[in-house]
Short mmCIF file of C-alpha atoms and ligand atoms in Angstrom, two decimals:
data_model
loop_
_atom_site.label_atom_id
_atom_site.label_comp_id
_atom_site.label_asym_id
_atom_site.label_seq_id
_atom_site.Cartn_x
_atom_site.Cartn_y
_atom_site.Cartn_z
CA UNK A 7 -38.66 25.04 -70.98
CA UNK A 8 -36.63 25.63 -67.77
CA UNK A 9 -35.12 22.35 -65.44
CA UNK A 10 -33.55 22.15 -62.08
CA UNK A 11 -32.85 19.29 -60.61
CA UNK A 12 -31.91 18.86 -57.07
CA UNK A 13 -30.04 16.00 -56.74
CA UNK A 14 -27.11 14.10 -57.79
CA UNK A 15 -27.36 11.26 -56.68
CA UNK A 16 -28.86 7.26 -57.79
CA UNK A 17 -31.80 9.23 -59.58
CA UNK A 18 -31.39 12.62 -60.17
CA UNK A 19 -28.06 12.27 -62.34
CA UNK A 20 -29.66 9.31 -64.98
CA UNK A 21 -33.04 10.46 -64.75
CA UNK A 22 -31.52 14.18 -65.97
CA UNK A 23 -29.09 12.44 -68.01
CA UNK A 24 -32.17 10.78 -70.28
CA UNK A 25 -34.44 13.30 -69.79
CA UNK A 26 -31.27 16.12 -71.80
CA UNK A 27 -31.15 13.06 -74.86
CA UNK A 28 -34.52 12.70 -75.17
CA UNK A 29 -36.08 16.01 -74.84
CA UNK A 30 -33.19 18.81 -76.49
CA UNK A 31 -35.86 21.79 -76.41
CA UNK A 32 -35.37 22.12 -72.64
CA UNK A 33 -32.80 23.17 -70.60
CA UNK A 34 -31.56 20.77 -67.27
CA UNK A 35 -29.17 22.05 -64.89
CA UNK A 36 -28.44 19.24 -61.63
CA UNK A 37 -27.38 20.51 -59.05
CA UNK A 38 -26.09 19.60 -55.09
CA UNK A 39 -24.74 20.70 -52.65
CA UNK A 40 -21.35 18.51 -53.01
CA UNK A 41 -18.97 19.81 -54.98
CA UNK A 42 -17.02 16.42 -55.03
CA UNK A 43 -20.39 15.09 -56.27
CA UNK A 44 -20.61 17.52 -58.85
CA UNK A 45 -16.94 17.46 -59.81
CA UNK A 46 -17.57 13.62 -61.13
CA UNK A 47 -20.52 14.75 -63.08
CA UNK A 48 -18.00 17.77 -64.87
CA UNK A 49 -14.93 15.00 -65.27
CA UNK A 50 -14.76 11.47 -67.35
CA UNK A 51 -15.09 9.60 -64.25
CA UNK A 52 -18.44 10.52 -62.82
CA UNK A 53 -19.50 9.29 -59.67
CA UNK A 54 -21.62 6.43 -60.32
CA UNK A 55 -21.15 3.53 -62.50
CA UNK A 56 -24.15 2.29 -65.28
CA UNK A 57 -23.87 0.93 -67.49
CA UNK A 58 -24.41 3.30 -70.43
CA UNK A 59 -24.59 6.23 -68.11
CA UNK A 60 -21.23 7.67 -69.76
CA UNK A 61 -22.76 7.60 -73.40
CA UNK A 62 -25.66 9.72 -72.71
CA UNK A 63 -24.36 11.79 -70.46
CA UNK A 64 -21.44 12.53 -72.54
CA UNK A 65 -24.20 13.96 -75.80
CA UNK A 66 -25.11 16.01 -73.66
CA UNK A 67 -22.84 17.26 -71.04
CA UNK A 68 -22.63 21.20 -71.32
CA UNK A 69 -25.67 20.65 -74.62
CA UNK A 70 -28.51 21.06 -72.44
CA UNK A 71 -27.15 18.90 -68.90
CA UNK A 72 -25.46 20.99 -66.81
CA UNK A 73 -23.99 20.05 -63.71
CA UNK A 74 -23.40 23.55 -60.70
CA UNK A 75 -23.14 24.08 -57.07
CA UNK A 76 -24.58 27.40 -57.57
CA UNK A 77 -28.29 26.71 -56.36
CA UNK A 78 -29.73 29.64 -56.17
CA UNK A 79 -29.27 30.36 -60.17
CA UNK A 80 -31.08 27.09 -61.24
CA UNK A 81 -33.22 27.55 -58.60
CA UNK A 82 -34.48 31.18 -60.09
CA UNK A 83 -34.26 30.10 -63.73
CA UNK A 84 -36.51 27.06 -63.78
CA UNK A 85 -40.23 26.59 -64.54
CA UNK A 86 -39.43 23.29 -63.34
CA UNK A 87 -37.98 21.67 -60.01
CA UNK A 88 -37.39 18.17 -59.19
CA UNK A 89 -36.95 17.51 -55.81
CA UNK A 90 -34.13 14.43 -55.89
CA UNK A 91 -32.08 14.55 -52.57
CA UNK A 92 -32.20 11.23 -50.53
CA UNK A 93 -34.42 10.30 -47.82
CA UNK A 94 -32.69 8.29 -44.87
CA UNK A 95 -33.94 6.65 -42.27
CA UNK A 96 -34.16 8.82 -38.89
CA UNK A 97 -30.79 7.84 -37.36
CA UNK A 98 -32.40 9.65 -34.06
CA UNK A 99 -35.27 11.04 -32.51
CA UNK A 100 -39.11 10.11 -32.89
CA UNK A 101 -39.29 6.97 -35.36
CA UNK A 102 -35.50 7.07 -35.24
CA UNK A 103 -34.26 2.84 -37.29
CA UNK A 104 -38.03 3.70 -39.37
CA UNK A 105 -39.75 6.73 -40.74
CA UNK A 106 -37.70 8.67 -43.25
CA UNK A 107 -35.88 10.75 -42.50
CA UNK A 108 -37.36 14.95 -44.63
CA UNK A 109 -34.09 17.09 -43.53
CA UNK A 110 -33.08 17.28 -47.45
CA UNK A 111 -36.16 17.05 -48.64
CA UNK A 112 -37.28 20.13 -46.27
CA UNK A 113 -34.26 22.34 -46.84
CA UNK A 114 -34.84 22.10 -49.87
CA UNK A 115 -37.64 22.91 -50.27
CA UNK A 116 -36.47 25.93 -47.91
CA UNK A 117 -34.72 26.77 -50.51
CA UNK A 118 -37.59 27.09 -53.55
CA UNK A 119 -39.01 29.57 -50.77
CA UNK A 120 -36.23 31.75 -50.82
CA UNK A 121 -34.87 31.97 -54.32
CA UNK A 122 -37.84 31.82 -56.05
CA UNK A 123 -38.61 35.36 -57.63
CA UNK A 124 -41.01 33.77 -60.41
CA UNK A 125 -43.92 30.70 -60.57
CA UNK A 126 -42.86 27.31 -60.09
CA UNK A 127 -43.40 24.10 -60.14
CA UNK A 128 -42.10 21.35 -58.18
CA UNK A 129 -41.50 17.72 -58.07
CA UNK A 130 -41.05 15.60 -55.77
CA UNK A 131 -38.84 13.20 -57.11
CA UNK A 132 -37.24 11.34 -53.65
CA UNK A 133 -39.76 8.59 -52.05
CA UNK A 134 -41.52 10.40 -49.36
CA UNK A 135 -44.37 8.92 -46.75
CA UNK A 136 -47.50 9.21 -47.81
CA UNK A 137 -48.41 13.11 -48.21
CA UNK A 138 -45.56 14.96 -47.69
CA UNK A 139 -45.87 17.01 -50.05
CA UNK A 140 -48.31 18.86 -47.72
CA UNK A 141 -45.31 19.79 -46.09
CA UNK A 142 -44.00 20.82 -48.85
CA UNK A 143 -46.23 22.41 -50.19
CA UNK A 144 -46.76 24.78 -45.86
CA UNK A 145 -43.10 25.20 -46.16
CA UNK A 146 -43.70 26.71 -49.88
CA UNK A 147 -47.35 29.36 -49.07
CA UNK A 148 -45.57 29.65 -46.27
CA UNK A 149 -42.86 32.29 -47.31
CA UNK A 150 -44.48 32.71 -50.22
CA UNK A 151 -43.95 35.85 -52.37
CA UNK A 152 -47.16 38.34 -53.97
CA UNK A 153 -47.11 37.03 -57.15
CA UNK A 154 -45.69 34.09 -56.81
CA UNK A 155 -47.18 31.24 -57.17
CA UNK A 156 -46.57 26.68 -56.94
CA UNK A 157 -48.13 23.54 -57.88
CA UNK A 158 -46.76 20.39 -56.05
CA UNK A 159 -47.14 17.43 -58.05
CA UNK A 160 -45.12 13.95 -57.05
CA UNK A 161 -43.84 12.38 -59.54
CA UNK A 162 -41.78 8.56 -57.67
CA UNK A 163 -38.95 7.20 -59.36
CA UNK A 164 -38.88 3.28 -60.17
CA UNK A 165 -35.08 3.00 -61.80
CA UNK A 166 -33.84 0.02 -60.57
CA UNK A 167 -30.09 0.66 -60.26
CA UNK A 168 -27.87 -1.81 -63.36
CA UNK A 169 -30.86 -1.15 -65.36
CA UNK A 170 -30.94 2.37 -64.99
CA UNK A 171 -30.73 3.51 -68.25
CA UNK A 172 -32.77 1.27 -70.32
CA UNK A 173 -35.59 1.71 -67.44
CA UNK A 174 -35.75 5.15 -67.21
CA UNK A 175 -36.04 4.97 -71.55
CA UNK A 176 -37.83 2.14 -71.49
CA UNK A 177 -40.89 3.41 -67.96
CA UNK A 178 -43.34 0.30 -67.34
CA UNK A 179 -45.21 3.61 -66.50
CA UNK A 180 -44.63 7.43 -64.89
CA UNK A 181 -46.55 7.56 -62.69
CA UNK A 182 -47.33 11.58 -61.86
CA UNK A 183 -50.36 12.49 -58.64
CA UNK A 184 -51.40 15.90 -58.38
CA UNK A 185 -53.95 18.50 -56.85
CA UNK A 186 -57.57 18.14 -57.55
CA UNK A 187 -57.89 21.48 -59.18
CA UNK A 188 -57.20 24.17 -62.84
CA UNK A 189 -53.98 25.29 -61.72
CA UNK A 190 -53.01 21.41 -60.67
CA UNK A 191 -53.90 19.85 -63.59
CA UNK A 192 -52.50 22.53 -65.66
CA UNK A 193 -49.82 21.09 -63.83
CA UNK A 194 -49.97 17.47 -64.24
CA UNK A 195 -50.16 18.81 -68.37
CA UNK A 196 -46.63 19.94 -67.98
CA UNK A 197 -44.88 17.02 -66.47
CA UNK A 198 -46.42 14.17 -68.81
CA UNK A 199 -45.13 17.37 -71.46
CA UNK A 200 -41.30 16.32 -70.91
CA UNK A 201 -42.17 12.55 -70.72
CA UNK A 202 -43.39 13.08 -73.45
CA UNK A 203 -40.89 13.28 -75.64
CA UNK A 204 -40.28 9.46 -75.23
CA UNK A 205 -42.53 7.91 -73.37
CA UNK A 206 -46.68 6.74 -74.83
CA UNK A 207 -49.13 8.54 -73.39
CA UNK A 208 -50.75 5.49 -72.18
CA UNK A 209 -48.12 4.82 -69.76
CA UNK A 210 -48.56 8.12 -68.57
CA UNK A 211 -50.45 7.62 -66.24
CA UNK A 212 -51.79 10.89 -62.91
CA UNK A 213 -53.55 10.16 -59.75
CA UNK A 214 -53.71 12.20 -56.79
CA UNK A 215 -51.01 13.19 -54.96
CA UNK A 216 -51.08 10.60 -52.19
CA UNK A 217 -52.41 7.94 -54.47
CA UNK A 218 -48.71 8.47 -56.22
CA UNK A 219 -46.76 8.42 -52.99
CA UNK A 220 -48.28 5.20 -51.42
CA UNK A 221 -47.04 3.37 -54.43
CA UNK A 222 -43.82 3.41 -54.60
CA UNK A 223 -44.05 2.82 -50.95
CA UNK A 224 -46.50 -0.53 -52.49
CA UNK A 225 -44.54 -1.10 -55.52
CA UNK A 226 -41.28 -1.34 -53.60
CA UNK A 227 -43.24 -3.43 -50.76
CA UNK A 228 -44.14 -5.68 -53.29
CA UNK A 229 -40.85 -6.91 -54.90
CA UNK A 230 -39.39 -6.46 -51.51
CA UNK A 231 -42.86 -9.17 -50.66
CA UNK A 232 -42.03 -10.99 -53.58
CA UNK A 233 -38.12 -12.34 -52.62
CA UNK A 234 -38.93 -12.18 -49.19
CA UNK A 235 -41.25 -14.86 -50.08
CA UNK A 236 -39.95 -17.02 -52.37
CA UNK A 237 -36.29 -16.80 -49.19
CA UNK A 238 -38.08 -18.45 -46.75
CA UNK A 239 -39.72 -21.27 -49.46
CA UNK A 240 -35.74 -21.05 -49.94
CA UNK A 241 -35.11 -22.47 -45.80
CA UNK A 242 -37.74 -24.79 -46.75
CA UNK A 243 -35.81 -26.61 -49.59
CA UNK A 244 -33.11 -26.81 -47.74
CA UNK A 245 -34.39 -29.30 -45.59
CA UNK A 246 -36.70 -31.45 -47.43
CA UNK A 247 -34.19 -31.87 -50.97
CA UNK A 248 -37.04 -30.13 -53.06
CA UNK A 249 -34.70 -27.48 -55.07
CA UNK A 250 -36.10 -23.43 -54.75
CA UNK A 251 -35.29 -23.24 -58.61
CA UNK A 252 -37.61 -25.36 -59.57
CA UNK A 253 -39.92 -24.83 -57.25
CA UNK A 254 -40.04 -20.88 -58.32
CA UNK A 255 -40.22 -21.51 -61.72
CA UNK A 256 -42.94 -23.84 -61.52
CA UNK A 257 -44.76 -20.81 -59.22
CA UNK A 258 -43.77 -17.75 -62.15
CA UNK A 259 -45.28 -19.42 -65.16
CA UNK A 260 -48.86 -19.50 -63.69
CA UNK A 261 -49.88 -15.94 -65.14
CA UNK A 262 -51.29 -14.34 -62.07
CA UNK A 263 -48.23 -14.62 -60.61
CA UNK A 264 -45.35 -13.71 -63.55
CA UNK A 265 -42.59 -14.38 -63.29
CA UNK A 266 -39.39 -12.00 -62.30
CA UNK A 267 -38.37 -10.93 -58.87
CA UNK A 268 -39.07 -14.84 -57.14
CA UNK A 269 -34.79 -15.08 -57.53
CA UNK A 270 -33.94 -16.44 -54.33
CA UNK A 271 -31.04 -15.42 -52.44
CA UNK A 272 -28.43 -14.18 -50.24
CA UNK A 273 -30.83 -11.67 -48.73
CA UNK A 274 -31.83 -8.53 -51.01
CA UNK A 275 -29.91 -5.06 -50.24
CA UNK A 276 -29.88 -1.35 -51.36
CA UNK A 277 -30.96 2.09 -50.10
CA UNK A 278 -34.56 2.20 -50.95
CA UNK A 279 -36.21 -1.22 -50.16
CA UNK A 280 -35.62 -1.83 -46.19
CA UNK A 281 -35.75 2.24 -46.22
CA UNK A 282 -39.01 2.43 -47.40
CA UNK A 283 -40.98 -0.91 -45.67
CA UNK A 284 -39.26 0.71 -42.55
CA UNK A 285 -41.67 4.34 -43.80
CA UNK A 286 -43.84 2.49 -44.66
CA UNK A 287 -44.30 0.37 -41.20
CA UNK A 288 -44.15 4.01 -39.66
CA UNK A 289 -47.09 5.26 -41.12
CA UNK A 290 -49.00 2.59 -40.36
CA UNK A 291 -48.17 2.48 -36.48
CA UNK A 292 -48.80 6.66 -36.56
CA UNK A 293 -52.29 5.45 -38.47
CA UNK A 294 -53.16 2.28 -35.70
CA UNK A 295 -52.90 0.15 -38.20
CA UNK A 296 -51.21 -1.94 -35.99
CA UNK A 297 -51.85 -5.38 -37.76
CA UNK A 298 -50.56 -4.22 -41.26
CA UNK A 299 -47.78 -2.76 -39.79
CA UNK A 300 -46.96 -6.63 -37.86
CA UNK A 301 -47.51 -7.70 -41.69
CA UNK A 302 -44.70 -6.02 -43.55
CA UNK A 303 -42.62 -5.25 -40.99
CA UNK A 304 -42.48 -9.99 -42.40
CA UNK A 305 -40.78 -8.70 -44.86
CA UNK A 306 -37.91 -7.70 -43.61
CA UNK A 307 -37.73 -9.94 -40.41
CA UNK A 308 -37.31 -12.66 -42.94
CA UNK A 309 -34.61 -11.00 -45.35
CA UNK A 310 -32.84 -11.07 -41.76
CA UNK A 311 -33.24 -14.27 -41.17
CA UNK A 312 -31.89 -15.16 -44.67
CA UNK A 313 -28.89 -12.83 -44.64
CA UNK A 314 -28.03 -15.36 -41.23
CA UNK A 315 -28.84 -18.12 -42.18
CA UNK A 316 -26.46 -17.73 -45.29
CA UNK A 317 -23.63 -16.72 -43.21
CA UNK A 318 -24.39 -19.88 -40.31
CA UNK A 319 -24.40 -21.64 -43.27
CA UNK A 320 -20.63 -21.24 -43.93
CA UNK A 321 -19.91 -21.49 -40.75
CA UNK A 322 -21.26 -24.63 -39.42
CA UNK A 323 -19.66 -26.62 -43.09
CA UNK A 324 -16.16 -24.95 -42.14
CA UNK A 325 -16.23 -26.94 -38.89
CA UNK A 326 -18.09 -24.47 -36.44
CA UNK A 327 -14.97 -22.02 -36.92
CA UNK A 328 -13.51 -20.22 -39.46
CA UNK A 329 -11.50 -18.50 -36.66
CA UNK A 330 -8.16 -17.82 -38.26
CA UNK A 331 -9.36 -19.32 -42.15
CA UNK A 332 -9.26 -17.15 -45.72
CA UNK A 333 -11.86 -16.56 -46.93
CA UNK A 334 -12.59 -15.13 -51.00
CA UNK A 335 -15.63 -12.55 -50.57
CA UNK A 336 -16.18 -12.72 -54.53
CA UNK A 337 -18.54 -9.59 -55.19
CA UNK A 338 -19.58 -7.01 -52.33
CA UNK A 339 -22.28 -3.97 -54.04
CA UNK A 340 -25.91 -5.07 -53.60
CA UNK A 341 -26.46 -6.46 -56.78
CA UNK A 342 -24.58 -6.49 -60.57
CA UNK A 343 -24.60 -3.57 -62.27
CA UNK A 344 -23.73 -1.31 -60.13
CA UNK A 345 -20.36 0.07 -57.23
CA UNK A 346 -23.73 1.06 -54.45
CA UNK A 347 -23.06 -1.17 -51.67
CA UNK A 348 -25.80 0.65 -49.43
CA UNK A 349 -27.46 -2.42 -47.71
CA UNK A 350 -26.21 -5.36 -49.58
CA UNK A 351 -26.49 -8.49 -48.20
CA UNK A 352 -22.19 -8.76 -48.01
CA UNK A 353 -21.78 -6.48 -45.27
CA UNK A 354 -23.63 -9.31 -43.00
CA UNK A 355 -22.48 -12.12 -44.51
CA UNK A 356 -18.70 -10.05 -43.75
CA UNK A 357 -19.92 -9.24 -40.59
CA UNK A 358 -20.97 -12.69 -39.29
CA UNK A 359 -17.12 -13.82 -40.36
CA UNK A 360 -15.35 -10.96 -38.97
CA UNK A 361 -16.76 -11.60 -35.55
CA UNK A 362 -16.28 -15.59 -36.12
CA UNK A 363 -11.69 -14.27 -36.36
CA UNK A 364 -11.82 -14.79 -40.02
CA UNK A 365 -9.38 -13.28 -42.85
CA UNK A 366 -11.26 -11.58 -45.31
CA UNK A 367 -10.21 -11.61 -49.46
CA UNK A 368 -13.33 -9.39 -51.55
CA UNK A 369 -13.11 -8.24 -55.07
CA UNK A 370 -15.26 -7.00 -56.79
CA UNK A 371 -15.64 -4.80 -59.77
CA UNK A 372 -16.45 -1.78 -59.10
CA UNK A 373 -16.87 -1.12 -55.45
CA UNK A 374 -14.28 1.19 -54.95
CA UNK A 375 -11.12 -0.44 -51.81
CA UNK A 376 -11.95 2.10 -49.72
CA UNK A 377 -15.77 1.79 -49.68
CA UNK A 378 -15.50 -1.67 -48.47
CA UNK A 379 -12.98 -0.85 -45.30
CA UNK A 380 -15.66 2.51 -44.91
CA UNK A 381 -18.94 -0.17 -45.32
CA UNK A 382 -16.94 -2.87 -42.48
CA UNK A 383 -15.77 -0.08 -40.27
CA UNK A 384 -18.50 1.79 -40.12
CA UNK A 385 -19.86 1.67 -36.37
CA UNK A 386 -22.40 0.05 -36.75
CA UNK A 387 -20.76 -2.90 -37.83
CA UNK A 388 -17.29 -2.78 -35.71
CA UNK A 389 -16.86 -1.97 -32.47
CA UNK A 390 -12.89 -2.97 -33.06
CA UNK A 391 -12.11 -0.64 -37.03
CA UNK A 392 -7.98 -1.60 -36.60
CA UNK A 393 -9.24 -4.74 -36.44
CA UNK A 394 -11.29 -5.50 -39.22
CA UNK A 395 -8.64 -2.74 -41.22
CA UNK A 396 -5.96 -5.32 -40.40
CA UNK A 397 -8.31 -9.12 -40.90
CA UNK A 398 -9.22 -7.78 -44.55
CA UNK A 399 -7.06 -7.26 -47.70
CA UNK A 400 -8.87 -5.65 -50.97
CA UNK A 401 -8.05 -7.30 -54.42
CA UNK A 402 -8.15 -6.06 -57.67
CA UNK A 403 -8.48 -9.69 -59.28
CA UNK A 404 -10.77 -12.43 -57.59
CA UNK A 405 -7.88 -15.36 -58.82
CA UNK A 406 -5.84 -13.21 -56.24
CA UNK A 407 -8.20 -13.22 -53.65
CA UNK A 408 -9.38 -16.54 -53.74
CA UNK A 409 -5.59 -18.16 -53.60
CA UNK A 410 -4.67 -19.57 -50.20
CA UNK A 411 -8.35 -19.80 -48.75
CA UNK A 412 -10.02 -21.86 -47.35
CA UNK A 413 -13.69 -20.29 -48.73
CA UNK A 414 -15.16 -18.80 -51.34
CA UNK A 415 -17.72 -17.09 -50.99
CA UNK A 416 -20.57 -15.67 -54.38
CA UNK A 417 -22.18 -12.85 -52.27
CA UNK A 418 -22.92 -10.57 -55.63
CA UNK A 419 -24.13 -12.26 -59.65
CA UNK A 420 -21.40 -10.85 -61.42
CA UNK A 421 -21.58 -12.65 -64.13
CA UNK A 422 -18.27 -12.11 -65.02
CA UNK A 423 -17.77 -14.64 -62.19
CA UNK A 424 -19.65 -17.46 -63.97
CA UNK A 425 -16.71 -17.34 -66.25
CA UNK A 426 -14.46 -18.04 -63.85
CA UNK A 427 -11.54 -20.83 -63.94
CA UNK A 428 -12.59 -22.61 -61.63
CA UNK A 429 -10.18 -25.67 -62.31
CA UNK A 430 -7.36 -23.06 -61.44
CA UNK A 431 -8.83 -21.35 -58.85
CA UNK A 432 -9.92 -24.37 -56.61
CA UNK A 433 -6.01 -25.72 -58.10
CA UNK A 434 -4.97 -22.62 -55.47
CA UNK A 435 -7.30 -23.03 -52.34
CA UNK A 436 -7.11 -24.75 -49.05
CA UNK A 437 -8.36 -28.60 -48.97
CA UNK A 438 -10.97 -28.95 -49.37
CA UNK A 439 -12.76 -25.98 -50.98
CA UNK A 440 -15.38 -24.71 -50.24
CA UNK A 441 -18.23 -22.87 -52.38
CA UNK A 442 -20.98 -20.83 -51.12
CA UNK A 443 -23.11 -19.29 -54.17
CA UNK A 444 -24.64 -16.78 -52.29
CA UNK A 445 -26.66 -15.68 -55.94
CA UNK A 446 -26.68 -19.79 -57.50
CA UNK A 447 -24.76 -17.99 -60.61
CA UNK A 448 -22.42 -21.39 -61.00
CA UNK A 449 -22.61 -25.16 -62.88
CA UNK A 450 -22.86 -26.44 -59.37
CA UNK A 451 -22.65 -29.76 -61.01
CA UNK A 452 -19.15 -29.01 -62.97
CA UNK A 453 -17.94 -27.69 -59.17
CA UNK A 454 -19.16 -30.58 -57.91
CA UNK A 455 -16.61 -32.50 -60.54
CA UNK A 456 -14.09 -30.34 -59.20
CA UNK A 457 -13.81 -31.71 -56.03
CA UNK A 458 -15.45 -28.38 -55.09
CA UNK A 459 -17.40 -28.62 -52.01
CA UNK A 460 -20.89 -26.93 -52.72
CA UNK A 461 -23.63 -24.87 -50.70
CA UNK A 462 -25.62 -23.31 -52.63
CA UNK A 463 -29.07 -21.46 -52.06
CA UNK A 464 -33.04 -23.76 -51.79
CA UNK A 465 -30.66 -25.87 -53.05
CA UNK A 466 -29.70 -30.07 -50.74
CA UNK A 467 -26.48 -31.13 -51.54
P1 NAD B 4 -27.76 10.13 -53.44
O1 NAD B 4 -28.01 10.09 -52.46
O2 NAD B 4 -27.71 8.83 -54.20
O3 NAD B 4 -28.60 11.34 -54.12
C1 NAD B 4 -28.75 12.10 -53.05
C2 NAD B 4 -27.69 13.60 -53.69
O4 NAD B 4 -28.92 15.04 -53.21
C3 NAD B 4 -27.15 14.14 -52.60
O5 NAD B 4 -25.63 13.86 -54.04
C4 NAD B 4 -27.24 15.10 -51.99
O6 NAD B 4 -25.91 15.45 -51.12
C5 NAD B 4 -28.01 16.17 -52.38
N1 NAD B 4 -28.60 16.43 -51.46
C6 NAD B 4 -29.50 16.25 -50.18
N2 NAD B 4 -29.09 17.23 -49.58
C7 NAD B 4 -29.30 18.35 -51.33
C8 NAD B 4 -30.20 19.88 -50.91
N3 NAD B 4 -30.45 20.01 -50.06
N4 NAD B 4 -29.16 21.17 -51.82
C9 NAD B 4 -28.15 19.47 -52.69
N5 NAD B 4 -28.11 18.52 -52.93
C10 NAD B 4 -28.60 17.89 -51.41
O7 NAD B 4 -30.07 9.29 -53.29
P2 NAD B 4 -30.66 8.69 -54.41
O8 NAD B 4 -30.09 6.62 -54.46
O9 NAD B 4 -30.44 9.32 -55.56
O10 NAD B 4 -32.32 8.59 -53.76
C11 NAD B 4 -32.89 9.92 -54.35
C12 NAD B 4 -34.40 9.64 -54.00
O11 NAD B 4 -34.82 9.21 -55.04
C13 NAD B 4 -34.49 8.97 -52.52
O12 NAD B 4 -36.14 9.77 -52.01
C14 NAD B 4 -34.84 7.31 -52.88
O13 NAD B 4 -35.66 6.82 -52.10
C15 NAD B 4 -35.11 7.43 -54.14
N6 NAD B 4 -35.18 6.48 -55.13
C16 NAD B 4 -34.13 5.99 -55.57
C17 NAD B 4 -33.46 4.99 -55.80
C18 NAD B 4 -31.88 3.85 -56.98
O14 NAD B 4 -32.63 3.31 -56.82
N7 NAD B 4 -31.18 4.81 -55.80
C19 NAD B 4 -34.15 4.20 -57.14
C20 NAD B 4 -35.47 4.88 -57.08
C21 NAD B 4 -35.96 5.69 -55.58
C1 UGA B 5 -35.63 -1.53 -56.19
C2 UGA B 5 -36.82 -1.30 -57.52
O1 UGA B 5 -36.42 -2.53 -57.71
C3 UGA B 5 -36.87 -0.24 -58.22
O2 UGA B 5 -38.63 -0.07 -58.96
C4 UGA B 5 -36.82 0.88 -57.07
O3 UGA B 5 -37.22 2.10 -58.61
C5 UGA B 5 -35.42 1.43 -56.39
O4 UGA B 5 -35.72 -0.44 -55.49
C6 UGA B 5 -35.65 2.19 -55.22
O5 UGA B 5 -37.06 2.93 -55.24
O6 UGA B 5 -34.52 2.47 -55.50
P1 UGA B 5 -32.78 -1.79 -56.73
O7 UGA B 5 -32.69 -1.30 -54.82
O8 UGA B 5 -31.91 0.11 -57.58
O9 UGA B 5 -34.65 -1.18 -57.96
O10 UGA B 5 -32.94 -2.80 -57.59
P2 UGA B 5 -34.04 -4.38 -57.25
O11 UGA B 5 -33.03 -4.87 -59.00
O12 UGA B 5 -34.79 -3.89 -57.48
O13 UGA B 5 -32.78 -5.54 -56.76
C7 UGA B 5 -32.81 -4.94 -55.09
C8 UGA B 5 -31.34 -6.27 -54.33
O14 UGA B 5 -33.28 -7.70 -54.19
C9 UGA B 5 -30.79 -6.75 -55.56
O15 UGA B 5 -30.24 -6.59 -53.97
C10 UGA B 5 -31.52 -7.69 -55.63
O16 UGA B 5 -29.98 -8.79 -55.13
C11 UGA B 5 -32.57 -8.55 -54.70
N1 UGA B 5 -32.77 -9.61 -55.38
C12 UGA B 5 -33.68 -8.47 -56.77
C13 UGA B 5 -33.52 -10.82 -54.86
O17 UGA B 5 -32.96 -11.52 -54.13
N2 UGA B 5 -33.99 -12.13 -55.59
C14 UGA B 5 -35.07 -11.08 -56.95
O18 UGA B 5 -35.25 -12.00 -57.41
C15 UGA B 5 -34.78 -9.49 -57.50
#
């Protein structure tokens, strides 16, 4: 079998790499319109940082895994094509700020329709609104050449960044949605056969296409909802003296609730939670279900509140002014073990502090300096990029970032921050020295003993 995957990003890359590793009898070609991205996939420095990914790519690249910009040949030769392109929130037009922009999915479908000369199974791997497969089907079948048959499947991806390889190798479940026809069932069986190379059959779930599409949005909405729920309680804890970690533990021990995804934080980030919930909200509004839309909107509103609340706490603690104060930001990625900064809470924290006139010293072990500057000078973040560039310094070492600062803010839970020499850090900082732990990873008692003023999420000090 020959497989092609359109879109060599955070999903396409790791997914195809693991598939190639586990299916030596399948040839997989990952294509992208970005020449730069494909060149990086073919180089020693891959375009994304993901633990374990380098090893898998090295094993399979140019054996049964190929990275190419020759989209035409890859489509022509493939029996099965994954569409794994980005589906960002629309920034203009109908549904602006809410609906998923399907222009990349549509262009992939149009390319397939134009190029295909034999039967294809087209698999929607991107996260899409319910019934998006219908649009793909419509485009393909309206342009169908005689004798060519298309099957469309939905096969959403559930991997999380930072743990993608393990998530793919040991998936809780693989979800495949297809048409309730004989051809549809055959197509589902072919895709299932690929996953059966390493996923136990009982973990491969088949549903109708629309259930599969909606389940992906639902899963992300549920996960984000748990974070917003615990974050909402973190505010109650700070006001009352309860400790949110103790509350999360007590609540999570109920086996009906479970302990995962109850870590209170500065707020969730990442390219998908907000985008997918907005997409769900837009669908509900269009289906004339305003109560359902309002319900899910609260998950996002609570996240915005949490990010704002944490930023305000920093300013208030520093005598209500951070003007010309140096503040160290440790961690810029939206979570540990990734270099991805999309929707990271660090952007909101930095933006607020910059607006108040602070000078920022930023360190992240995996985010490229240019990426941090791009994010903080984006038109949605500032009207004066030149001033931001003057106020921000990027460091390649945490000790240099904290030197002579008034405060240290933890925005990402990188393991290396736990083991920093805080005695040394204290000595190099301005006094009084403040730590704002937005991830609850540090030993606060010890920091107090050293002399720091400590503030965190969900606990009153
Ligand atoms: P990404 O932006 O990292 O990658 C998408 C790639 O598609 C880009 O490299 C882009 O150049 C390419 N592309 C777009 N249109 C193309 C076209 N017509 N032809 C060829 N290449 C094209 O996006 P991602 O993070 O990999 O996400 C992809 C999809 O998977 C999204 O729908 C997302 O919601 C979903 N998803 C993402 C994650 C995640 O952890 N990032 C997890 C699960 C699902
Ligand atoms: C999330 C889901 O976990 C994946 O299943 C899904 O496939 C993916 O979105 C997607 O569709 O893109 P991801 O965003 O990569 O994965 O990472 P998560 O581990 O879910 O973390 C998201 C954000 O929530 C991060 O900012 C993280 O720090 C935060 N978080 C997570 C918390 O604040 N508390 C928690 O308890 C868990």
